[in-house]
mmCIF file of C-alpha atoms in Angstrom:
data_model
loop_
_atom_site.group_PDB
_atom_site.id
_atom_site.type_symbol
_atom_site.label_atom_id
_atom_site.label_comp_id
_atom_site.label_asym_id
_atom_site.label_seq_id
_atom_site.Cartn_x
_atom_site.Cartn_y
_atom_site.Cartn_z
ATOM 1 C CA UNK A 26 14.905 24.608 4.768
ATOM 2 C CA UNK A 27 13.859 21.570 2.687
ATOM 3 C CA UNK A 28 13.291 19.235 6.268
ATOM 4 C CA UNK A 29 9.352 20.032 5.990
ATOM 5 C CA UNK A 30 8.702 20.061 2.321
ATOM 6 C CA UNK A 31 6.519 17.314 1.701
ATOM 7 C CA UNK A 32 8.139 14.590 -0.006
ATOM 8 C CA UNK A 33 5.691 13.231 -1.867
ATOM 9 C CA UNK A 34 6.587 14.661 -5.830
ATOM 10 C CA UNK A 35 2.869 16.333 -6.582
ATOM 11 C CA UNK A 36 1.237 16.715 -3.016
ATOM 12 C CA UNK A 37 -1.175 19.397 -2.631
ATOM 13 C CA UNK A 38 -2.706 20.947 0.692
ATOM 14 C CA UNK A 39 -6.068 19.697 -0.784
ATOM 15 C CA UNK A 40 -5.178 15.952 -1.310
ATOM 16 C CA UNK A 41 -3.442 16.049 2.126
ATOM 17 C CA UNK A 42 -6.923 17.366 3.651
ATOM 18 C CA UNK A 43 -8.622 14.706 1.101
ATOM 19 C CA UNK A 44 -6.631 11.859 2.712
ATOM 20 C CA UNK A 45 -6.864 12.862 6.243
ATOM 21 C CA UNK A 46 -10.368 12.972 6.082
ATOM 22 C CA UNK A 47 -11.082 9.616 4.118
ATOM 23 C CA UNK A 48 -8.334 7.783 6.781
ATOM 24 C CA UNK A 49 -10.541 9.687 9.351
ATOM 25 C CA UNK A 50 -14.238 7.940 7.919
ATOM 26 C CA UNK A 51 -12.366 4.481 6.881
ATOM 27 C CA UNK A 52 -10.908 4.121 10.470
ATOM 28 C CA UNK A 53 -14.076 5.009 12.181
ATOM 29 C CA UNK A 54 -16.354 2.806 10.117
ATOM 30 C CA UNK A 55 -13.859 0.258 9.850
ATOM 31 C CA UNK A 56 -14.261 -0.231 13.501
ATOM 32 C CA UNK A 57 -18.394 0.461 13.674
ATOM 33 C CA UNK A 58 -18.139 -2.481 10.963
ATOM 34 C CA UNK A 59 -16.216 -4.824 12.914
ATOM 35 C CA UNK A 60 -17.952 -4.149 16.035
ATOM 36 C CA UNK A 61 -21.094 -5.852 14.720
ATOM 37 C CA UNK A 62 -18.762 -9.147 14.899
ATOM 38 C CA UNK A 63 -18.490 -11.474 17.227
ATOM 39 C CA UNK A 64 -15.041 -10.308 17.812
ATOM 40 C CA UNK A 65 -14.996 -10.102 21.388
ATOM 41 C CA UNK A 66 -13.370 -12.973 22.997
ATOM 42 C CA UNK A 67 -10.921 -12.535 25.917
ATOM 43 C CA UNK A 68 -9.130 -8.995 24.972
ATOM 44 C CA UNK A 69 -9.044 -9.720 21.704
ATOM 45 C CA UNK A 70 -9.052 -5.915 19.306
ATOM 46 C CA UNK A 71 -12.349 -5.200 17.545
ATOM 47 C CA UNK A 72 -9.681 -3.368 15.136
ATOM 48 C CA UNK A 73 -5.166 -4.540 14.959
ATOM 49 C CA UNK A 74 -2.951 -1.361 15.451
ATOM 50 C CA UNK A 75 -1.294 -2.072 11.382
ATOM 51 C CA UNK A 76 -5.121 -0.871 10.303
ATOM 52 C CA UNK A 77 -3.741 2.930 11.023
ATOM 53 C CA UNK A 78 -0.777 2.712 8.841
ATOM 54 C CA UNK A 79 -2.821 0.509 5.865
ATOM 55 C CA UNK A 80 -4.958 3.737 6.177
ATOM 56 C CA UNK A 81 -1.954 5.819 5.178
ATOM 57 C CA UNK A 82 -1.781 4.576 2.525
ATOM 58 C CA UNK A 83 -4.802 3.539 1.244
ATOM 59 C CA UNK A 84 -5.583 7.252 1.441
ATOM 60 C CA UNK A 85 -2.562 9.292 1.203
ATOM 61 C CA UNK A 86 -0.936 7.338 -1.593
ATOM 62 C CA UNK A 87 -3.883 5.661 -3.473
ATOM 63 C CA UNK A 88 -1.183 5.052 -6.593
ATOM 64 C CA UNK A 89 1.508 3.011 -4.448
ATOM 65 C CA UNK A 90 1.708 -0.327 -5.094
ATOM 66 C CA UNK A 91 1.704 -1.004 -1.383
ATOM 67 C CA UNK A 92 -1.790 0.506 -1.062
ATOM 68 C CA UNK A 93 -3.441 -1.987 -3.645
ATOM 69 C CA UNK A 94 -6.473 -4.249 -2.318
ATOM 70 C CA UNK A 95 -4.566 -7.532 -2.508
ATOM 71 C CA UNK A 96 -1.506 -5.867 -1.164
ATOM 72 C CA UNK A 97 -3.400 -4.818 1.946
ATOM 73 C CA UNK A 98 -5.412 -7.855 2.417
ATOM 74 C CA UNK A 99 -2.963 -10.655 1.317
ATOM 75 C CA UNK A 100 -0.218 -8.827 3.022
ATOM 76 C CA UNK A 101 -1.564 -8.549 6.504
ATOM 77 C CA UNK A 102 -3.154 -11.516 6.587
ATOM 78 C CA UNK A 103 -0.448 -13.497 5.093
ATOM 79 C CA UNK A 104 1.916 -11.798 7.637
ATOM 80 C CA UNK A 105 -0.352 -12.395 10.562
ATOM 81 C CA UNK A 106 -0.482 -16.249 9.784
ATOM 82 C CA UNK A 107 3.743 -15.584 9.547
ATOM 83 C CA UNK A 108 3.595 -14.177 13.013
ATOM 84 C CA UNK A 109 1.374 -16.549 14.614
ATOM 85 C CA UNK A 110 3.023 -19.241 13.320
ATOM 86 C CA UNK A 111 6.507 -17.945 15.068
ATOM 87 C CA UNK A 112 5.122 -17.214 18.317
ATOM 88 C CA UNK A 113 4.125 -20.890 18.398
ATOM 89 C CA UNK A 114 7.495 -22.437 16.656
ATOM 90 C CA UNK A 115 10.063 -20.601 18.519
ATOM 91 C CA UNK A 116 10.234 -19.623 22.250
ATOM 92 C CA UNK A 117 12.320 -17.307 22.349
ATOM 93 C CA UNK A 118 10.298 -13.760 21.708
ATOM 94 C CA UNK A 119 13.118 -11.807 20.469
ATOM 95 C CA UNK A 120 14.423 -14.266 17.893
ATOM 96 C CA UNK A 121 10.313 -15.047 17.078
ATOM 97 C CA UNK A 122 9.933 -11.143 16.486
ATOM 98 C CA UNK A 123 12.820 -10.490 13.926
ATOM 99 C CA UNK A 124 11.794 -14.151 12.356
ATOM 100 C CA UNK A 125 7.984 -12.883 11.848
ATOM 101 C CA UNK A 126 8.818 -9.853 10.486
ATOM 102 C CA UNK A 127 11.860 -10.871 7.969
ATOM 103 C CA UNK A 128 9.647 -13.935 6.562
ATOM 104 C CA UNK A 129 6.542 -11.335 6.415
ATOM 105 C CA UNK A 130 8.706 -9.432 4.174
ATOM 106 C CA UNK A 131 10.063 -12.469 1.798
ATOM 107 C CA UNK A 132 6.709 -13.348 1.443
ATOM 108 C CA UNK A 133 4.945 -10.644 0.799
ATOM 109 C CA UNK A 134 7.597 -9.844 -2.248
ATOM 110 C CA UNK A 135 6.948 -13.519 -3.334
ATOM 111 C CA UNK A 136 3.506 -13.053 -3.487
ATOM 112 C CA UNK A 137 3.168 -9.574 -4.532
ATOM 113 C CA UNK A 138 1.806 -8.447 -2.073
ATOM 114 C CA UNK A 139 4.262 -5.941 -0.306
ATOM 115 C CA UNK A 140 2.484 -3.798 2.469
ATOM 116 C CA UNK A 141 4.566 -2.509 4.898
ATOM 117 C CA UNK A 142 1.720 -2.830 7.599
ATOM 118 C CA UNK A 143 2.246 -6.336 7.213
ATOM 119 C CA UNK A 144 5.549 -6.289 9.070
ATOM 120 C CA UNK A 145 3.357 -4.976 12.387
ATOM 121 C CA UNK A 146 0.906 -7.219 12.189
ATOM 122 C CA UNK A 147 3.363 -10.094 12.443
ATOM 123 C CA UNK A 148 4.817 -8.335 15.125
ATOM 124 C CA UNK A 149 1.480 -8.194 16.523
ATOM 125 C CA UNK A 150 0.774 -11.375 16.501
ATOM 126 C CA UNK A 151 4.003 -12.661 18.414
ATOM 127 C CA UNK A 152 4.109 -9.490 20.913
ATOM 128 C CA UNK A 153 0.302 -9.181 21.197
ATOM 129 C CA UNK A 154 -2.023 -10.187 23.914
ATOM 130 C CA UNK A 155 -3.186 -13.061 25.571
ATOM 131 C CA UNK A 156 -6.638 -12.639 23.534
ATOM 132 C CA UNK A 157 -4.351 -12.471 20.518
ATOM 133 C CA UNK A 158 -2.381 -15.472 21.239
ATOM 134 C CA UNK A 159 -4.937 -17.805 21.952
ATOM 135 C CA UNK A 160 -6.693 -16.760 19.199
ATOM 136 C CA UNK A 161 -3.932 -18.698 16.950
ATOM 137 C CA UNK A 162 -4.379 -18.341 13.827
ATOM 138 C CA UNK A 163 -7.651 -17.361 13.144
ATOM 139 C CA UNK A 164 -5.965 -13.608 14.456
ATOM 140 C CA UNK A 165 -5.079 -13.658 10.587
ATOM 141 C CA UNK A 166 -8.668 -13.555 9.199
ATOM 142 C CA UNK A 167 -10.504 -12.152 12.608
ATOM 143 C CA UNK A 168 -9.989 -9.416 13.051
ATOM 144 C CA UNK A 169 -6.934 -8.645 11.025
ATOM 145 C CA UNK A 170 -8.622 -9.783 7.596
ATOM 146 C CA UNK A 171 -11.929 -8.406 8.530
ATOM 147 C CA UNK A 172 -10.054 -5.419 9.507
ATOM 148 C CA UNK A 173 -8.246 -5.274 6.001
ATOM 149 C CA UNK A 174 -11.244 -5.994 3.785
ATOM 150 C CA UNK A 175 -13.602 -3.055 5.351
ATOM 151 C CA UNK A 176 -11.016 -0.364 5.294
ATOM 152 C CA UNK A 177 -10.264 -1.726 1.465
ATOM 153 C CA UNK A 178 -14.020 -1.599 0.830
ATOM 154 C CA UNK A 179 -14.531 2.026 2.223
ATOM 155 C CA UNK A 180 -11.257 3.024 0.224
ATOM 156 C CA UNK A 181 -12.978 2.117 -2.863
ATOM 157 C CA UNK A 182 -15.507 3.685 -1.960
ATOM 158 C CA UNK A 183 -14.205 7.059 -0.666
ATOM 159 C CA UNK A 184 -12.218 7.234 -3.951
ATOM 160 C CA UNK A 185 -14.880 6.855 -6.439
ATOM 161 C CA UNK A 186 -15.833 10.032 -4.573
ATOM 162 C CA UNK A 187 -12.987 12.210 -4.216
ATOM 163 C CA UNK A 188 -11.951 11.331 -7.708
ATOM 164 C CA UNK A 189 -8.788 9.207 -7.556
ATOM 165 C CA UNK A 190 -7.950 5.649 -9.306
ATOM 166 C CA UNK A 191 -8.234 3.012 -6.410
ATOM 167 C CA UNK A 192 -7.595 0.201 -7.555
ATOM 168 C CA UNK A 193 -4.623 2.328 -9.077
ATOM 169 C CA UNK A 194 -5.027 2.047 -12.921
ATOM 170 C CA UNK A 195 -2.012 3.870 -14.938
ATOM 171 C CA UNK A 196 -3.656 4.743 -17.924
ATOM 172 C CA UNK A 197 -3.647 8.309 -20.402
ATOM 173 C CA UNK A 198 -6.287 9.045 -23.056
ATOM 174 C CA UNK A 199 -5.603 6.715 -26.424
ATOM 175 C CA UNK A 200 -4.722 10.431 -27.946
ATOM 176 C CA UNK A 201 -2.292 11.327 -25.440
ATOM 177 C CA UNK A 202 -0.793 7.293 -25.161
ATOM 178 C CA UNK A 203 -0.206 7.169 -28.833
ATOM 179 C CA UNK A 204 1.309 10.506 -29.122
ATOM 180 C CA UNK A 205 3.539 9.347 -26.137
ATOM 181 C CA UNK A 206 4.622 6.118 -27.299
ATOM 182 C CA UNK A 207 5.507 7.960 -30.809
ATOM 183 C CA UNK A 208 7.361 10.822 -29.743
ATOM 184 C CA UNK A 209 9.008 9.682 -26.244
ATOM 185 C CA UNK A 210 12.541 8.187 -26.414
ATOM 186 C CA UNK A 211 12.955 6.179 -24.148
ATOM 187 C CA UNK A 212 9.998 2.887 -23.050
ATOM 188 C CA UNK A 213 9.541 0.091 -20.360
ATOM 189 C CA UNK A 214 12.625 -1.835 -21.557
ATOM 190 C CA UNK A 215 14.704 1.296 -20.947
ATOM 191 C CA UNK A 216 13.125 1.671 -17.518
ATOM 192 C CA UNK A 217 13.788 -1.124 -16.798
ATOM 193 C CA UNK A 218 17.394 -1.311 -17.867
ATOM 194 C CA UNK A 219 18.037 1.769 -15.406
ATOM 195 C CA UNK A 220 16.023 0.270 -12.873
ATOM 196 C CA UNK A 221 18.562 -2.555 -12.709
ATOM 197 C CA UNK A 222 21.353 -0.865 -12.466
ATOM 198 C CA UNK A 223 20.507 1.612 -9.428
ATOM 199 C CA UNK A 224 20.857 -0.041 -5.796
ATOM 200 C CA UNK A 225 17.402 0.875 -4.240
ATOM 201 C CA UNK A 226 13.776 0.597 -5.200
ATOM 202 C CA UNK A 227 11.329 3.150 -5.867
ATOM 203 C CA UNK A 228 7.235 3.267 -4.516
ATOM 204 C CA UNK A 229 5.844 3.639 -8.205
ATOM 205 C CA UNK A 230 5.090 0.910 -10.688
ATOM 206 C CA UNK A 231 6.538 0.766 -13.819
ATOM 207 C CA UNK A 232 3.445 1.577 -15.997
ATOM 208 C CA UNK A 233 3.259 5.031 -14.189
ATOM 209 C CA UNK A 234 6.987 5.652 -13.970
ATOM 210 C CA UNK A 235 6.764 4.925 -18.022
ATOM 211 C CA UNK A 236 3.911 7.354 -18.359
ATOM 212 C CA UNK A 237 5.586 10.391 -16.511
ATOM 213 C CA UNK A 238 8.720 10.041 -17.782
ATOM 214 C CA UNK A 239 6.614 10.647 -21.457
ATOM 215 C CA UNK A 240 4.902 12.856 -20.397
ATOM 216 C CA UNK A 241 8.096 14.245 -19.169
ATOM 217 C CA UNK A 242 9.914 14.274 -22.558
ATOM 218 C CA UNK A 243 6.839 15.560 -24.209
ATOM 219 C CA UNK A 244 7.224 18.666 -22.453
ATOM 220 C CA UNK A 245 10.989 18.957 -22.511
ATOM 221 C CA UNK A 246 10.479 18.734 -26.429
ATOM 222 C CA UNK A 247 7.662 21.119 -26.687
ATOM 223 C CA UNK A 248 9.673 24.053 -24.480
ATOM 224 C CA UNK A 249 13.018 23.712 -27.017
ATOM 225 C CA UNK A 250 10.748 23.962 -30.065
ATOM 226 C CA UNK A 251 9.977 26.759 -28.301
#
């Protein structure tokens, strides 16, 4: 059966392990960090809920757009401020959920900053506690930006480590580029031309879909030569 195959295209059992353990450490010392703050008022969290799915992906899928720095930081604190501010505006707390959560999302894309973590901490912030609610919007940037900016930091950290690029940076050796760019038929423009025309989007940037669909043709050329 193909229902528990992973479906991430180039998972292994060892980057699986990799990421558990690094969510593992960045959770834990996430909230050791934040505990050292005066974050303690009323019920307020010394750490928001969103911080375990950030961690996903921070960790799991280091290469995802979503899991960049300024995607996690701008996009749950950008999305907290959305939520606060809907909780205050409307009274109703259904119609203030979906509100906080669709204008988390049109932001975030306006501001490039899609991380889908974002949509629960706007939720957060109009379902949360009393702490959180009379907090106001300083929720955004304590503890939810605090939050965001220590797991971030530990990410960076963790992946200098374990050997990944975090800050993702899609690039090949100049040998292996140039050979590419000559021998591959197909480039960005192209990508993009197919990108338009399909009705969903995809979790991978362009630079890196570019790169392994060269890679890609590379291959395909060197086993018919063969």
């Amino acid at each position: 059966m193909n229902l528990f195959k992973p479906l991430l295209a180039g998972a292994r059992p060892i980057d699986r392990m990799i990421a558990g353990l690094g969510a593992a450490i960045g959770i834990s010392l996430t909230i050791l960090v934040c505990s050292q703050l005066p974050l303690h008022a009323g019920d307020l969290p010394i750490i928001v809920a969103p911080l375990g799915a950030s961690a996903v992906l921070i960790f799991a899928v280091p290469a995802s757009p979503l899991a960049q720095p300024w995607s996690v930081v701008g996009g749950n604190i950008l999305s907290s401020l959305i939520g606060v501010a809907a909780y205050q505006l409307i009274p109703d707390m259904m119609v203030a959920a979906g509100m906080a959560v669709g204008l988390a999302i049109i932001l975030m894309s306006l501001l490039r900053c899609l991380h889908p973590p974002g949509g629960a901490a706007a939720l957060t912030a109009v379902i949360g506690s009393q702490g959180i609610h009379d907090a106001g919007y300083a929720f955004a940037f304590a503890p939810v930006g605090i939050n965001s900016i220590a797991l971030v930091s530990l990410g960076l950290f963790f992946h200098r480590l374990s050997g990944h690029s975090y800050p993702h940076q899609p690039v090949a050796p100049p040998v292996i580029a140039d050979k590419m760019r000559a021998e591959a038929g197909f480039h960005l423009e192209d990508i993009d031309k197919a990108l338009a025309e399909l009705p969903d989007n995809f979790d991978i940037s362009r630079a890196d879909l570019d790169l392994l669909l060269s890679r890609a043709e590379i291959h395909a050329q060197a086993r018919r030569a063969d």
